[in-house]
């Protein structure tokens, strides 16, 4: 039996590795300097792409996937990163961009997820978003992307400030989770979070509920990341830091295009936990899904 191709960092030309080494030592700020590989290090590598951008390739084969994290953690910030997803038959694979804290027990952790669920060739990707607060998630909203995310890089962003968690795709808002603490709605407010990226196998649920499994004859699978940036939260004038922003302040409502957000929901949302009673408990809809 012939061996399947495996993830291979040596598949890149030697000159590419020379450019990487030069960039890592001379650049003031670079992807290489801002993130670190966390698992599957032998299944991920940095290289210079055709546009001259320093890029990290994550690889998945039948043995393991790979992942990275930002070197710094932040309490309130905007995180932006460009991603090009696994091409062709990516069923069963999941590429991620998410926020999570360090050293917090799992049952109390906060998390903000963007997960790209692989597709059968010809079918669109699903962008799966979720928010955990104090260890509780089940706040899933899913979207169909309106472009081919495997043909080129696109920018995926998470804005997290004292009033909102906003998900954006190429600057277009697709989801807004508001801090409505006055009504008892949970919101992450105290755990410093890093940005993570991973490529892994989840064929028990990822593609049409697990109906389509990963075709390992198509392996290795690659996802690509570049142009990572973090913009720490800036409070309104006269406020010491973002956590002291008064609830009545409209400072962090600025820049949220309500019309664009509504269009995204109408045109691209395919699942909303607030509209699906099967995922809610006998206690009824979550508080954030109600108006009372």
PDB file of C-alpha atoms in Angstrom:
ATOM      1  CA  UNK A   1       0.000   0.000   0.000  1.00  0.00           C
ATOM      2  CA  UNK A   2       1.366   3.415  -0.944  1.00  0.00           C
ATOM      3  CA  UNK A   3       1.935   5.862   1.875  1.00  0.00           C
ATOM      4  CA  UNK A   4      -0.250   8.956   1.901  1.00  0.00           C
ATOM      5  CA  UNK A   5       1.511  12.319   1.605  1.00  0.00           C
ATOM      6  CA  UNK A   6       2.246  13.867   4.998  1.00  0.00           C
ATOM      7  CA  UNK A   7       2.684  17.429   6.159  1.00  0.00           C
ATOM      8  CA  UNK A   8       6.025  18.624   4.907  1.00  0.00           C
ATOM      9  CA  UNK A   9       7.828  21.850   5.770  1.00  0.00           C
ATOM     10  CA  UNK A  10      10.667  20.887   3.436  1.00  0.00           C
ATOM     11  CA  UNK A  11       8.351  21.143   0.416  1.00  0.00           C
ATOM     12  CA  UNK A  12       9.158  24.879   0.233  1.00  0.00           C
ATOM     13  CA  UNK A  13      12.164  26.113  -1.761  1.00  0.00           C
ATOM     14  CA  UNK A  14      15.307  26.847   0.230  1.00  0.00           C
ATOM     15  CA  UNK A  15      15.237  30.505  -0.801  1.00  0.00           C
ATOM     16  CA  UNK A  16      11.864  30.859   0.909  1.00  0.00           C
ATOM     17  CA  UNK A  17      13.355  29.704   4.209  1.00  0.00           C
ATOM     18  CA  UNK A  18      16.203  32.198   3.776  1.00  0.00           C
ATOM     19  CA  UNK A  19      13.682  35.023   3.370  1.00  0.00           C
ATOM     20  CA  UNK A  20      11.860  33.843   6.497  1.00  0.00           C
ATOM     21  CA  UNK A  21      15.047  33.890   8.547  1.00  0.00           C
ATOM     22  CA  UNK A  22      15.905  37.386   7.308  1.00  0.00           C
ATOM     23  CA  UNK A  23      12.404  38.693   8.059  1.00  0.00           C
ATOM     24  CA  UNK A  24      12.379  37.176  11.530  1.00  0.00           C
ATOM     25  CA  UNK A  25      15.596  38.977  12.466  1.00  0.00           C
ATOM     26  CA  UNK A  26      15.025  42.352  10.811  1.00  0.00           C
ATOM     27  CA  UNK A  27      11.292  43.073  10.998  1.00  0.00           C
ATOM     28  CA  UNK A  28      10.085  45.332  13.804  1.00  0.00           C
ATOM     29  CA  UNK A  29       6.757  43.485  13.952  1.00  0.00           C
ATOM     30  CA  UNK A  30       5.952  40.242  12.159  1.00  0.00           C
ATOM     31  CA  UNK A  31       3.723  37.212  12.346  1.00  0.00           C
ATOM     32  CA  UNK A  32       6.748  35.203  13.426  1.00  0.00           C
ATOM     33  CA  UNK A  33       7.350  37.584  16.333  1.00  0.00           C
ATOM     34  CA  UNK A  34       3.709  37.907  17.415  1.00  0.00           C
ATOM     35  CA  UNK A  35       2.562  34.267  17.539  1.00  0.00           C
ATOM     36  CA  UNK A  36       3.968  30.921  18.594  1.00  0.00           C
ATOM     37  CA  UNK A  37       3.221  27.388  17.497  1.00  0.00           C
ATOM     38  CA  UNK A  38       1.533  25.478  20.310  1.00  0.00           C
ATOM     39  CA  UNK A  39       0.925  21.939  19.071  1.00  0.00           C
ATOM     40  CA  UNK A  40       1.728  19.941  15.973  1.00  0.00           C
ATOM     41  CA  UNK A  41       4.880  22.017  15.443  1.00  0.00           C
ATOM     42  CA  UNK A  42       6.068  19.457  12.916  1.00  0.00           C
ATOM     43  CA  UNK A  43       2.795  20.100  11.050  1.00  0.00           C
ATOM     44  CA  UNK A  44       3.133  23.873  10.661  1.00  0.00           C
ATOM     45  CA  UNK A  45       5.673  26.238   9.142  1.00  0.00           C
ATOM     46  CA  UNK A  46       6.326  29.869   8.295  1.00  0.00           C
ATOM     47  CA  UNK A  47       7.049  30.986   4.745  1.00  0.00           C
ATOM     48  CA  UNK A  48       6.978  34.050   2.501  1.00  0.00           C
ATOM     49  CA  UNK A  49       4.031  33.970   0.074  1.00  0.00           C
ATOM     50  CA  UNK A  50       3.937  35.421  -3.435  1.00  0.00           C
ATOM     51  CA  UNK A  51       2.829  38.816  -2.129  1.00  0.00           C
ATOM     52  CA  UNK A  52       5.828  39.019   0.166  1.00  0.00           C
ATOM     53  CA  UNK A  53       3.731  38.449   3.289  1.00  0.00           C
ATOM     54  CA  UNK A  54       5.005  36.287   6.099  1.00  0.00           C
ATOM     55  CA  UNK A  55       2.546  33.409   6.346  1.00  0.00           C
ATOM     56  CA  UNK A  56       1.958  30.484   8.691  1.00  0.00           C
ATOM     57  CA  UNK A  57       0.721  27.249   7.146  1.00  0.00           C
ATOM     58  CA  UNK A  58      -1.139  24.836   9.416  1.00  0.00           C
ATOM     59  CA  UNK A  59      -1.335  21.253   8.234  1.00  0.00           C
ATOM     60  CA  UNK A  60      -3.624  18.325   9.032  1.00  0.00           C
ATOM     61  CA  UNK A  61      -3.026  14.718   8.097  1.00  0.00           C
ATOM     62  CA  UNK A  62      -4.248  11.437   9.530  1.00  0.00           C
ATOM     63  CA  UNK A  63      -1.763  11.606  12.404  1.00  0.00           C
ATOM     64  CA  UNK A  64      -2.505  15.092  13.810  1.00  0.00           C
ATOM     65  CA  UNK A  65      -3.349  18.715  13.135  1.00  0.00           C
ATOM     66  CA  UNK A  66      -1.619  21.877  14.337  1.00  0.00           C
ATOM     67  CA  UNK A  67      -2.182  25.203  16.044  1.00  0.00           C
ATOM     68  CA  UNK A  68      -0.761  28.501  17.282  1.00  0.00           C
ATOM     69  CA  UNK A  69      -1.488  31.251  19.795  1.00  0.00           C
ATOM     70  CA  UNK A  70      -0.680  34.939  20.128  1.00  0.00           C
ATOM     71  CA  UNK A  71       2.247  35.597  22.440  1.00  0.00           C
ATOM     72  CA  UNK A  72       0.286  38.271  24.294  1.00  0.00           C
ATOM     73  CA  UNK A  73      -3.117  38.185  26.001  1.00  0.00           C
ATOM     74  CA  UNK A  74      -5.439  41.184  26.283  1.00  0.00           C
ATOM     75  CA  UNK A  75      -8.432  42.336  28.268  1.00  0.00           C
ATOM     76  CA  UNK A  76     -10.591  44.022  25.601  1.00  0.00           C
ATOM     77  CA  UNK A  77      -9.098  44.459  22.127  1.00  0.00           C
ATOM     78  CA  UNK A  78      -9.726  44.113  18.418  1.00  0.00           C
ATOM     79  CA  UNK A  79      -8.091  41.063  16.823  1.00  0.00           C
ATOM     80  CA  UNK A  80      -7.637  40.865  13.024  1.00  0.00           C
ATOM     81  CA  UNK A  81      -6.070  38.089  10.983  1.00  0.00           C
ATOM     82  CA  UNK A  82      -6.114  37.025   7.328  1.00  0.00           C
ATOM     83  CA  UNK A  83      -6.946  33.387   6.617  1.00  0.00           C
ATOM     84  CA  UNK A  84      -7.120  31.229   3.494  1.00  0.00           C
ATOM     85  CA  UNK A  85      -9.057  28.027   4.136  1.00  0.00           C
ATOM     86  CA  UNK A  86      -8.532  24.405   3.120  1.00  0.00           C
ATOM     87  CA  UNK A  87      -9.341  24.006  -0.568  1.00  0.00           C
ATOM     88  CA  UNK A  88     -11.304  21.352  -2.461  1.00  0.00           C
ATOM     89  CA  UNK A  89     -12.849  18.502  -0.445  1.00  0.00           C
ATOM     90  CA  UNK A  90     -12.356  19.720   3.125  1.00  0.00           C
ATOM     91  CA  UNK A  91     -15.239  17.750   4.680  1.00  0.00           C
ATOM     92  CA  UNK A  92     -14.562  16.879   8.310  1.00  0.00           C
ATOM     93  CA  UNK A  93     -11.885  19.514   8.800  1.00  0.00           C
ATOM     94  CA  UNK A  94     -12.230  22.586  11.016  1.00  0.00           C
ATOM     95  CA  UNK A  95     -10.102  25.725  10.707  1.00  0.00           C
ATOM     96  CA  UNK A  96     -10.423  28.130  13.618  1.00  0.00           C
ATOM     97  CA  UNK A  97      -9.792  31.650  14.888  1.00  0.00           C
ATOM     98  CA  UNK A  98     -10.808  32.087  18.525  1.00  0.00           C
ATOM     99  CA  UNK A  99     -10.105  33.851  21.822  1.00  0.00           C
ATOM    100  CA  UNK A 100      -9.458  31.997  25.073  1.00  0.00           C
ATOM    101  CA  UNK A 101      -7.733  32.756  28.390  1.00  0.00           C
ATOM    102  CA  UNK A 102      -4.791  31.052  30.107  1.00  0.00           C
ATOM    103  CA  UNK A 103      -4.959  29.095  33.335  1.00  0.00           C
ATOM    104  CA  UNK A 104      -8.703  29.344  33.921  1.00  0.00           C
ATOM    105  CA  UNK A 105     -10.546  26.147  34.943  1.00  0.00           C
ATOM    106  CA  UNK A 106     -12.560  24.828  32.012  1.00  0.00           C
ATOM    107  CA  UNK A 107     -15.849  25.109  33.881  1.00  0.00           C
ATOM    108  CA  UNK A 108     -15.283  28.873  34.308  1.00  0.00           C
ATOM    109  CA  UNK A 109     -13.514  29.830  31.100  1.00  0.00           C
ATOM    110  CA  UNK A 110     -14.663  32.436  28.579  1.00  0.00           C
ATOM    111  CA  UNK A 111     -14.230  31.862  24.830  1.00  0.00           C
ATOM    112  CA  UNK A 112     -15.124  33.573  21.560  1.00  0.00           C
ATOM    113  CA  UNK A 113     -15.136  31.241  18.531  1.00  0.00           C
ATOM    114  CA  UNK A 114     -14.981  31.501  14.765  1.00  0.00           C
ATOM    115  CA  UNK A 115     -14.846  27.978  13.318  1.00  0.00           C
ATOM    116  CA  UNK A 116     -14.855  27.269   9.596  1.00  0.00           C
ATOM    117  CA  UNK A 117     -16.521  23.930   8.935  1.00  0.00           C
ATOM    118  CA  UNK A 118     -15.159  22.065   5.952  1.00  0.00           C
ATOM    119  CA  UNK A 119     -17.263  21.271   2.917  1.00  0.00           C
ATOM    120  CA  UNK A 120     -17.832  18.614   0.308  1.00  0.00           C
ATOM    121  CA  UNK A 121     -16.387  19.824  -2.982  1.00  0.00           C
ATOM    122  CA  UNK A 122     -18.729  22.359  -4.524  1.00  0.00           C
ATOM    123  CA  UNK A 123     -20.591  23.100  -1.303  1.00  0.00           C
ATOM    124  CA  UNK A 124     -20.061  26.345   0.616  1.00  0.00           C
ATOM    125  CA  UNK A 125     -18.145  26.662   3.879  1.00  0.00           C
ATOM    126  CA  UNK A 126     -20.071  27.254   7.096  1.00  0.00           C
ATOM    127  CA  UNK A 127     -18.795  29.866   9.553  1.00  0.00           C
ATOM    128  CA  UNK A 128     -19.749  28.620  13.017  1.00  0.00           C
ATOM    129  CA  UNK A 129     -19.621  31.246  15.805  1.00  0.00           C
ATOM    130  CA  UNK A 130     -20.064  30.687  19.515  1.00  0.00           C
ATOM    131  CA  UNK A 131     -19.519  32.517  22.820  1.00  0.00           C
ATOM    132  CA  UNK A 132     -18.735  30.914  26.176  1.00  0.00           C
ATOM    133  CA  UNK A 133     -19.094  32.835  29.427  1.00  0.00           C
ATOM    134  CA  UNK A 134     -18.144  31.201  32.733  1.00  0.00           C
ATOM    135  CA  UNK A 135     -17.876  27.836  31.000  1.00  0.00           C
ATOM    136  CA  UNK A 136     -21.312  27.960  29.365  1.00  0.00           C
ATOM    137  CA  UNK A 137     -21.615  28.124  25.572  1.00  0.00           C
ATOM    138  CA  UNK A 138     -24.503  27.030  23.324  1.00  0.00           C
ATOM    139  CA  UNK A 139     -24.695  30.544  21.823  1.00  0.00           C
ATOM    140  CA  UNK A 140     -24.235  29.311  18.267  1.00  0.00           C
ATOM    141  CA  UNK A 141     -24.923  31.321  15.145  1.00  0.00           C
ATOM    142  CA  UNK A 142     -23.852  30.033  11.728  1.00  0.00           C
ATOM    143  CA  UNK A 143     -23.337  31.823   8.418  1.00  0.00           C
ATOM    144  CA  UNK A 144     -22.655  31.011   4.787  1.00  0.00           C
ATOM    145  CA  UNK A 145     -19.720  32.967   3.431  1.00  0.00           C
ATOM    146  CA  UNK A 146     -20.541  34.976   0.296  1.00  0.00           C
ATOM    147  CA  UNK A 147     -17.229  34.235  -1.438  1.00  0.00           C
ATOM    148  CA  UNK A 148     -14.837  31.342  -1.949  1.00  0.00           C
ATOM    149  CA  UNK A 149     -12.652  31.491   1.206  1.00  0.00           C
ATOM    150  CA  UNK A 150     -10.142  29.057  -0.310  1.00  0.00           C
ATOM    151  CA  UNK A 151      -9.254  31.149  -3.362  1.00  0.00           C
ATOM    152  CA  UNK A 152      -7.599  34.000  -1.477  1.00  0.00           C
ATOM    153  CA  UNK A 153      -7.034  35.484   1.963  1.00  0.00           C
ATOM    154  CA  UNK A 154      -9.878  37.267   3.746  1.00  0.00           C
ATOM    155  CA  UNK A 155      -9.769  39.209   6.995  1.00  0.00           C
ATOM    156  CA  UNK A 156     -11.615  37.830  10.018  1.00  0.00           C
ATOM    157  CA  UNK A 157     -11.976  40.064  13.056  1.00  0.00           C
ATOM    158  CA  UNK A 158     -13.233  39.908  16.621  1.00  0.00           C
ATOM    159  CA  UNK A 159     -13.913  43.176  18.415  1.00  0.00           C
ATOM    160  CA  UNK A 160     -14.262  42.736  22.168  1.00  0.00           C
ATOM    161  CA  UNK A 161     -14.950  45.759  24.330  1.00  0.00           C
ATOM    162  CA  UNK A 162     -17.042  46.470  27.454  1.00  0.00           C
ATOM    163  CA  UNK A 163     -20.250  46.821  25.416  1.00  0.00           C
ATOM    164  CA  UNK A 164     -19.965  44.418  22.481  1.00  0.00           C
ATOM    165  CA  UNK A 165     -18.427  41.321  20.957  1.00  0.00           C
ATOM    166  CA  UNK A 166     -18.576  41.916  17.209  1.00  0.00           C
ATOM    167  CA  UNK A 167     -17.608  39.406  14.527  1.00  0.00           C
ATOM    168  CA  UNK A 168     -16.551  40.863  11.162  1.00  0.00           C
ATOM    169  CA  UNK A 169     -15.627  39.382   7.784  1.00  0.00           C
ATOM    170  CA  UNK A 170     -13.632  41.718   5.550  1.00  0.00           C
ATOM    171  CA  UNK A 171     -14.848  44.559   7.760  1.00  0.00           C
ATOM    172  CA  UNK A 172     -18.523  43.577   7.406  1.00  0.00           C
ATOM    173  CA  UNK A 173     -20.236  42.916  10.762  1.00  0.00           C
ATOM    174  CA  UNK A 174     -22.080  39.597  10.854  1.00  0.00           C
ATOM    175  CA  UNK A 175     -22.797  39.215  14.574  1.00  0.00           C
ATOM    176  CA  UNK A 176     -23.068  41.476  17.615  1.00  0.00           C
ATOM    177  CA  UNK A 177     -23.314  40.041  21.144  1.00  0.00           C
ATOM    178  CA  UNK A 178     -24.118  42.924  23.457  1.00  0.00           C
ATOM    179  CA  UNK A 179     -23.251  43.355  27.103  1.00  0.00           C
ATOM    180  CA  UNK A 180     -26.662  43.475  28.737  1.00  0.00           C
ATOM    181  CA  UNK A 181     -25.547  42.836  32.299  1.00  0.00           C
ATOM    182  CA  UNK A 182     -28.401  44.971  33.642  1.00  0.00           C
ATOM    183  CA  UNK A 183     -30.768  42.154  32.572  1.00  0.00           C
ATOM    184  CA  UNK A 184     -28.510  39.376  33.850  1.00  0.00           C
ATOM    185  CA  UNK A 185     -27.023  38.468  30.455  1.00  0.00           C
ATOM    186  CA  UNK A 186     -23.563  36.862  30.929  1.00  0.00           C
ATOM    187  CA  UNK A 187     -20.661  38.723  29.284  1.00  0.00           C
ATOM    188  CA  UNK A 188     -16.867  38.148  29.460  1.00  0.00           C
ATOM    189  CA  UNK A 189     -15.346  40.970  31.497  1.00  0.00           C
ATOM    190  CA  UNK A 190     -12.314  39.758  33.457  1.00  0.00           C
ATOM    191  CA  UNK A 191     -10.310  37.048  31.656  1.00  0.00           C
ATOM    192  CA  UNK A 192      -7.421  38.234  29.496  1.00  0.00           C
ATOM    193  CA  UNK A 193      -7.589  36.290  26.225  1.00  0.00           C
ATOM    194  CA  UNK A 194      -5.160  35.279  23.518  1.00  0.00           C
ATOM    195  CA  UNK A 195      -5.978  34.666  19.872  1.00  0.00           C
ATOM    196  CA  UNK A 196      -5.635  31.044  18.776  1.00  0.00           C
ATOM    197  CA  UNK A 197      -5.720  29.362  15.390  1.00  0.00           C
ATOM    198  CA  UNK A 198      -6.003  25.633  14.713  1.00  0.00           C
ATOM    199  CA  UNK A 199      -6.605  23.099  11.962  1.00  0.00           C
ATOM    200  CA  UNK A 200      -8.013  19.796  13.180  1.00  0.00           C
ATOM    201  CA  UNK A 201     -10.278  16.875  12.349  1.00  0.00           C
ATOM    202  CA  UNK A 202     -13.876  16.931  13.622  1.00  0.00           C
ATOM    203  CA  UNK A 203     -15.647  14.673  11.179  1.00  0.00           C
ATOM    204  CA  UNK A 204     -18.013  13.423  13.891  1.00  0.00           C
ATOM    205  CA  UNK A 205     -19.939  16.742  13.625  1.00  0.00           C
ATOM    206  CA  UNK A 206     -18.289  19.326  11.355  1.00  0.00           C
ATOM    207  CA  UNK A 207     -19.806  18.682   7.938  1.00  0.00           C
ATOM    208  CA  UNK A 208     -23.592  18.376   7.825  1.00  0.00           C
ATOM    209  CA  UNK A 209     -23.685  17.027  11.371  1.00  0.00           C
ATOM    210  CA  UNK A 210     -21.048  14.372  10.691  1.00  0.00           C
ATOM    211  CA  UNK A 211     -22.779  12.946   7.631  1.00  0.00           C
ATOM    212  CA  UNK A 212     -19.621  13.465   5.531  1.00  0.00           C
ATOM    213  CA  UNK A 213     -16.339  12.178   6.931  1.00  0.00           C
ATOM    214  CA  UNK A 214     -12.789  13.299   6.257  1.00  0.00           C
ATOM    215  CA  UNK A 215     -11.405  11.778   3.064  1.00  0.00           C
ATOM    216  CA  UNK A 216      -7.824  11.085   4.067  1.00  0.00           C
ATOM    217  CA  UNK A 217      -6.858  10.333   0.472  1.00  0.00           C
ATOM    218  CA  UNK A 218      -7.085  14.121   0.001  1.00  0.00           C
ATOM    219  CA  UNK A 219      -4.588  14.772   2.824  1.00  0.00           C
ATOM    220  CA  UNK A 220      -2.514  16.656   3.716  1.00  0.00           C
ATOM    221  CA  UNK A 221      -4.869  19.622   4.236  1.00  0.00           C
ATOM    222  CA  UNK A 222      -3.535  23.164   4.620  1.00  0.00           C
ATOM    223  CA  UNK A 223      -4.916  26.425   6.020  1.00  0.00           C
ATOM    224  CA  UNK A 224      -2.916  29.663   5.865  1.00  0.00           C
ATOM    225  CA  UNK A 225      -2.709  32.662   8.228  1.00  0.00           C
ATOM    226  CA  UNK A 226      -1.053  36.060   7.822  1.00  0.00           C
ATOM    227  CA  UNK A 227      -1.278  39.764   8.823  1.00  0.00           C
ATOM    228  CA  UNK A 228      -2.182  39.276  12.466  1.00  0.00           C
ATOM    229  CA  UNK A 229      -2.774  42.482  14.406  1.00  0.00           C
ATOM    230  CA  UNK A 230      -4.191  43.474  17.788  1.00  0.00           C
ATOM    231  CA  UNK A 231      -5.588  46.892  18.659  1.00  0.00           C
ATOM    232  CA  UNK A 232      -5.987  47.201  22.442  1.00  0.00           C
ATOM    233  CA  UNK A 233      -9.184  48.819  23.690  1.00  0.00           C
ATOM    234  CA  UNK A 234      -9.097  52.612  24.093  1.00  0.00           C
ATOM    235  CA  UNK A 235     -11.518  54.168  26.631  1.00  0.00           C
ATOM    236  CA  UNK A 236     -13.400  57.377  26.050  1.00  0.00           C
ATOM    237  CA  UNK A 237     -11.727  60.650  27.140  1.00  0.00           C
ATOM    238  CA  UNK A 238     -11.476  61.004  30.897  1.00  0.00           C
ATOM    239  CA  UNK A 239     -11.873  57.269  31.603  1.00  0.00           C
ATOM    240  CA  UNK A 240      -8.838  55.472  33.058  1.00  0.00           C
ATOM    241  CA  UNK A 241      -9.277  52.153  31.216  1.00  0.00           C
ATOM    242  CA  UNK A 242     -11.917  50.309  29.226  1.00  0.00           C
ATOM    243  CA  UNK A 243     -13.236  48.362  32.185  1.00  0.00           C
ATOM    244  CA  UNK A 244     -14.257  51.638  33.852  1.00  0.00           C
ATOM    245  CA  UNK A 245     -16.394  52.764  30.930  1.00  0.00           C
ATOM    246  CA  UNK A 246     -19.837  53.659  32.356  1.00  0.00           C
ATOM    247  CA  UNK A 247     -22.746  51.552  31.056  1.00  0.00           C
ATOM    248  CA  UNK A 248     -24.520  54.593  29.644  1.00  0.00           C
ATOM    249  CA  UNK A 249     -21.514  55.549  27.511  1.00  0.00           C
ATOM    250  CA  UNK A 250     -22.014  55.247  23.746  1.00  0.00           C
ATOM    251  CA  UNK A 251     -18.265  55.260  23.071  1.00  0.00           C
ATOM    252  CA  UNK A 252     -18.136  51.623  21.976  1.00  0.00           C
ATOM    253  CA  UNK A 253     -21.290  51.850  19.885  1.00  0.00           C
ATOM    254  CA  UNK A 254     -19.364  53.966  17.406  1.00  0.00           C
ATOM    255  CA  UNK A 255     -18.508  52.302  14.134  1.00  0.00           C
ATOM    256  CA  UNK A 256     -21.075  49.507  14.413  1.00  0.00           C
ATOM    257  CA  UNK A 257     -23.023  49.641  11.149  1.00  0.00           C
ATOM    258  CA  UNK A 258     -26.485  48.460  12.201  1.00  0.00           C
ATOM    259  CA  UNK A 259     -27.787  48.341   8.625  1.00  0.00           C
ATOM    260  CA  UNK A 260     -24.874  46.216   7.434  1.00  0.00           C
ATOM    261  CA  UNK A 261     -25.299  43.909  10.421  1.00  0.00           C
ATOM    262  CA  UNK A 262     -28.982  43.441   9.639  1.00  0.00           C
ATOM    263  CA  UNK A 263     -28.230  42.666   5.978  1.00  0.00           C
ATOM    264  CA  UNK A 264     -25.649  40.074   7.005  1.00  0.00           C
ATOM    265  CA  UNK A 265     -28.146  38.353   9.265  1.00  0.00           C
ATOM    266  CA  UNK A 266     -30.862  38.359   6.613  1.00  0.00           C
ATOM    267  CA  UNK A 267     -28.658  37.237   3.727  1.00  0.00           C
ATOM    268  CA  UNK A 268     -26.073  34.931   5.286  1.00  0.00           C
ATOM    269  CA  UNK A 269     -27.265  33.529   8.636  1.00  0.00           C
ATOM    270  CA  UNK A 270     -28.389  29.895   8.429  1.00  0.00           C
ATOM    271  CA  UNK A 271     -28.710  29.035  12.129  1.00  0.00           C
ATOM    272  CA  UNK A 272     -29.498  31.050  15.261  1.00  0.00           C
ATOM    273  CA  UNK A 273     -29.674  29.501  18.733  1.00  0.00           C
ATOM    274  CA  UNK A 274     -32.273  32.074  19.706  1.00  0.00           C
ATOM    275  CA  UNK A 275     -34.649  30.591  17.129  1.00  0.00           C
ATOM    276  CA  UNK A 276     -34.024  26.923  17.797  1.00  0.00           C
ATOM    277  CA  UNK A 277     -35.948  25.564  20.802  1.00  0.00           C
ATOM    278  CA  UNK A 278     -34.246  22.164  20.485  1.00  0.00           C
ATOM    279  CA  UNK A 279     -31.013  23.572  21.836  1.00  0.00           C
ATOM    280  CA  UNK A 280     -32.509  25.497  24.713  1.00  0.00           C
ATOM    281  CA  UNK A 281     -33.329  24.152  28.147  1.00  0.00           C
ATOM    282  CA  UNK A 282     -36.699  23.684  29.774  1.00  0.00           C
ATOM    283  CA  UNK A 283     -36.162  27.115  31.323  1.00  0.00           C
ATOM    284  CA  UNK A 284     -36.897  28.732  27.968  1.00  0.00           C
ATOM    285  CA  UNK A 285     -34.857  30.987  25.746  1.00  0.00           C
ATOM    286  CA  UNK A 286     -31.604  32.465  27.088  1.00  0.00           C
ATOM    287  CA  UNK A 287     -32.070  35.950  28.495  1.00  0.00           C
ATOM    288  CA  UNK A 288     -30.180  37.593  25.622  1.00  0.00           C
ATOM    289  CA  UNK A 289     -32.718  36.110  23.182  1.00  0.00           C
ATOM    290  CA  UNK A 290     -35.656  37.841  24.849  1.00  0.00           C
ATOM    291  CA  UNK A 291     -36.785  41.459  25.064  1.00  0.00           C
ATOM    292  CA  UNK A 292     -38.399  41.431  28.523  1.00  0.00           C
TER     293      UNK A 292
END
